[in-house]
Coordinates of N, CA and C and ligand atoms in Angstrom, one line a residue:
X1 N 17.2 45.1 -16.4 CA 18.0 44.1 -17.1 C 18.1 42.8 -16.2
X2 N 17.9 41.9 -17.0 CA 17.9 40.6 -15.7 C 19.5 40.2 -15.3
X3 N 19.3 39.8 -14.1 CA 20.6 38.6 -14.0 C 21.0 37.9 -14.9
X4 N 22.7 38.1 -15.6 CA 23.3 36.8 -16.0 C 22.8 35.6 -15.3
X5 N 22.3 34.7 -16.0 CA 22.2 33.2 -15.6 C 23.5 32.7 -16.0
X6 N 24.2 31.7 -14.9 CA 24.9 30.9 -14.9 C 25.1 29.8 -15.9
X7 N 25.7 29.7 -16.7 CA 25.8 28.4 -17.3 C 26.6 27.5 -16.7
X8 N 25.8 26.8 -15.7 CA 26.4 25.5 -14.4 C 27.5 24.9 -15.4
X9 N 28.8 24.7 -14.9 CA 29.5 24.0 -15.0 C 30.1 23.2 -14.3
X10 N 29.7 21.9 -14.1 CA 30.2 21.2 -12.4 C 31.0 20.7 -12.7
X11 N 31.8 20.3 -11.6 CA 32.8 19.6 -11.8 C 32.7 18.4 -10.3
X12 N 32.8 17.1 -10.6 CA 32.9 16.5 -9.5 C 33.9 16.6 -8.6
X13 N 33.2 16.2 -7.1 CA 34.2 16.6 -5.8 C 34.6 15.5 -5.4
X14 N 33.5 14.5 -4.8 CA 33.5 13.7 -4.4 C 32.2 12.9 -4.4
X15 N 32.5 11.4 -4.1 CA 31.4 10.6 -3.8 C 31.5 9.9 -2.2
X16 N 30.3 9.8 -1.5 CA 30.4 8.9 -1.0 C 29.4 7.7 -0.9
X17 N 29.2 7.1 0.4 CA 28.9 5.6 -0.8 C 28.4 4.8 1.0
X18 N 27.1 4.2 1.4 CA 26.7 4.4 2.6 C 25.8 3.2 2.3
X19 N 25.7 2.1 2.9 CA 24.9 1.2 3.4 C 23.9 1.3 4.4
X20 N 23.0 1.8 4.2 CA 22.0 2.5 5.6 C 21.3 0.6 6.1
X21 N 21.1 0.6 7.5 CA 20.4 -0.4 8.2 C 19.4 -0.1 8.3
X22 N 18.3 -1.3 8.0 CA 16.9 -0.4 8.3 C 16.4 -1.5 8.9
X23 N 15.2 -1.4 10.3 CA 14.9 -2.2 11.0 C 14.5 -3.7 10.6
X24 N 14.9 -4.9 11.2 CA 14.5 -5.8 10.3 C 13.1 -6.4 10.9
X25 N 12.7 -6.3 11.6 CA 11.6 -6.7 11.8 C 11.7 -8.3 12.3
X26 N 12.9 -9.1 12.9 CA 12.8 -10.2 13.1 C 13.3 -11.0 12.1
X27 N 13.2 -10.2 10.5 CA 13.9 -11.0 9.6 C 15.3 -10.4 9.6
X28 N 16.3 -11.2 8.0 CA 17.4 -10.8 8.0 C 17.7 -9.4 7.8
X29 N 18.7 -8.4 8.4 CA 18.6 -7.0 8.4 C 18.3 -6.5 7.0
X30 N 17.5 -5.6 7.0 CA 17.6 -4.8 4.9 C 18.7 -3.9 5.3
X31 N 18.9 -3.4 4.1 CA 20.3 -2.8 4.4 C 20.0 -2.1 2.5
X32 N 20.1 -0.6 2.8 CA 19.9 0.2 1.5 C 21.3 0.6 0.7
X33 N 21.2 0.8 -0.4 CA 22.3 1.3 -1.3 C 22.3 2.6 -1.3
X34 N 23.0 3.4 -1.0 CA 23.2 4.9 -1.0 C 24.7 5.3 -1.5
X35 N 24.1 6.2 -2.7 CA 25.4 6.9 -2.8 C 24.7 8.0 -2.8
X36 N 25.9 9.2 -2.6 CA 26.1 10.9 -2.6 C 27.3 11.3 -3.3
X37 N 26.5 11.9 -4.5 CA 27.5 12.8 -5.3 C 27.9 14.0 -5.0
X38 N 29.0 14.5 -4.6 CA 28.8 16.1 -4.9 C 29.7 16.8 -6.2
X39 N 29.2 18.0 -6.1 CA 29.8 18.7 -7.6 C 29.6 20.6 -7.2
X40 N 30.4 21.2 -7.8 CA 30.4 22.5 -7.7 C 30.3 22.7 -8.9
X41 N 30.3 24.1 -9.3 CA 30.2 24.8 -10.7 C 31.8 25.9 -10.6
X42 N 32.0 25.5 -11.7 CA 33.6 26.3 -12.2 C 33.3 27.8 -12.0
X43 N 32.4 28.0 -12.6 CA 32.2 29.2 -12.7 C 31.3 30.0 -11.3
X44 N 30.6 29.6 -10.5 CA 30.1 30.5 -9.7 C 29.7 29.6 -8.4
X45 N 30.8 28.4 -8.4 CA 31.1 27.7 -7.1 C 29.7 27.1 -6.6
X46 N 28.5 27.6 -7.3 CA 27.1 27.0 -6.4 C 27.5 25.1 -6.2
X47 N 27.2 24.6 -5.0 CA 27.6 23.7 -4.5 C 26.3 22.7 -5.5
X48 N 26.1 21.2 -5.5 CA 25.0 20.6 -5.7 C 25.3 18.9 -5.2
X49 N 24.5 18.5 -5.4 CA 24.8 17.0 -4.8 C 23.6 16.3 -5.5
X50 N 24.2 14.8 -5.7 CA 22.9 13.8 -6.8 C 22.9 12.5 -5.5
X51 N 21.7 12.1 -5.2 CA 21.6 10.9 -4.1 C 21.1 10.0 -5.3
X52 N 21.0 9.2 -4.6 CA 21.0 7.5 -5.4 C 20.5 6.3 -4.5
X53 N 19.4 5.7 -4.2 CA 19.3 5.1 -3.2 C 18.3 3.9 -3.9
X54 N 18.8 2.3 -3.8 CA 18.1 1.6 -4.0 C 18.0 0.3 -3.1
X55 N 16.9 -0.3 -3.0 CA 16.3 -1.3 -1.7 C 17.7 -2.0 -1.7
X56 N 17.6 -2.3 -0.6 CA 19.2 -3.3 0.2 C 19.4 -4.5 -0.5
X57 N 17.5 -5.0 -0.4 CA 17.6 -6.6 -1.0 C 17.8 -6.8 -2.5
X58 N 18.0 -5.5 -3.7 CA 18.2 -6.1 -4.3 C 19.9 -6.0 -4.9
X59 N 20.3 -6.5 -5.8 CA 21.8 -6.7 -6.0 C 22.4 -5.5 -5.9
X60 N 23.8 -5.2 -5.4 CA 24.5 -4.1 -6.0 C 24.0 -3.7 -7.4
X61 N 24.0 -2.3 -6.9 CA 23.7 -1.7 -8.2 C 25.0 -1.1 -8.6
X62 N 25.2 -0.6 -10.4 CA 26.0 -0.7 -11.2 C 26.7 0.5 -10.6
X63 N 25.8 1.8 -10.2 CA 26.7 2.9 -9.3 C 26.9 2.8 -8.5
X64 N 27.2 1.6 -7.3 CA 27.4 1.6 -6.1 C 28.9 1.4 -5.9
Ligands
ZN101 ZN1 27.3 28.2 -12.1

């Protein structure tokens, strides 16, 4: 008989939200967009997390 599969139900925990520096090479510093989602499931607690990361130089993005 197989294992019940989980039917994931997440629920969000938290975000967080991180400007990474990245070497500039003599020019002006780049600097990345990062966010970190986390989320658990109601039902059987498995933890998960969604990253998000886009180039520094271009605008805030809409999930930041
Ligand atoms: Zn689950």
């Amino acid at each position: 008989m197989p294992d019940k599969q989980c039917e994931h139900k997440f629920k969000h925990i938290s975000s967080s939200r991180e400007e990474g520096v990245r070497p500039s090479f003599g020019m002006s510093p780049a600097r990345d967009w990062k966010r970190t989602d986390h989320f658990y499931c109601e039902k059987c607690l498995k933890m998960d997390k969604v990253t998000q990361t886009e180039d520094g130089w271009k605008k805030k993005p809409d999930w930041f």
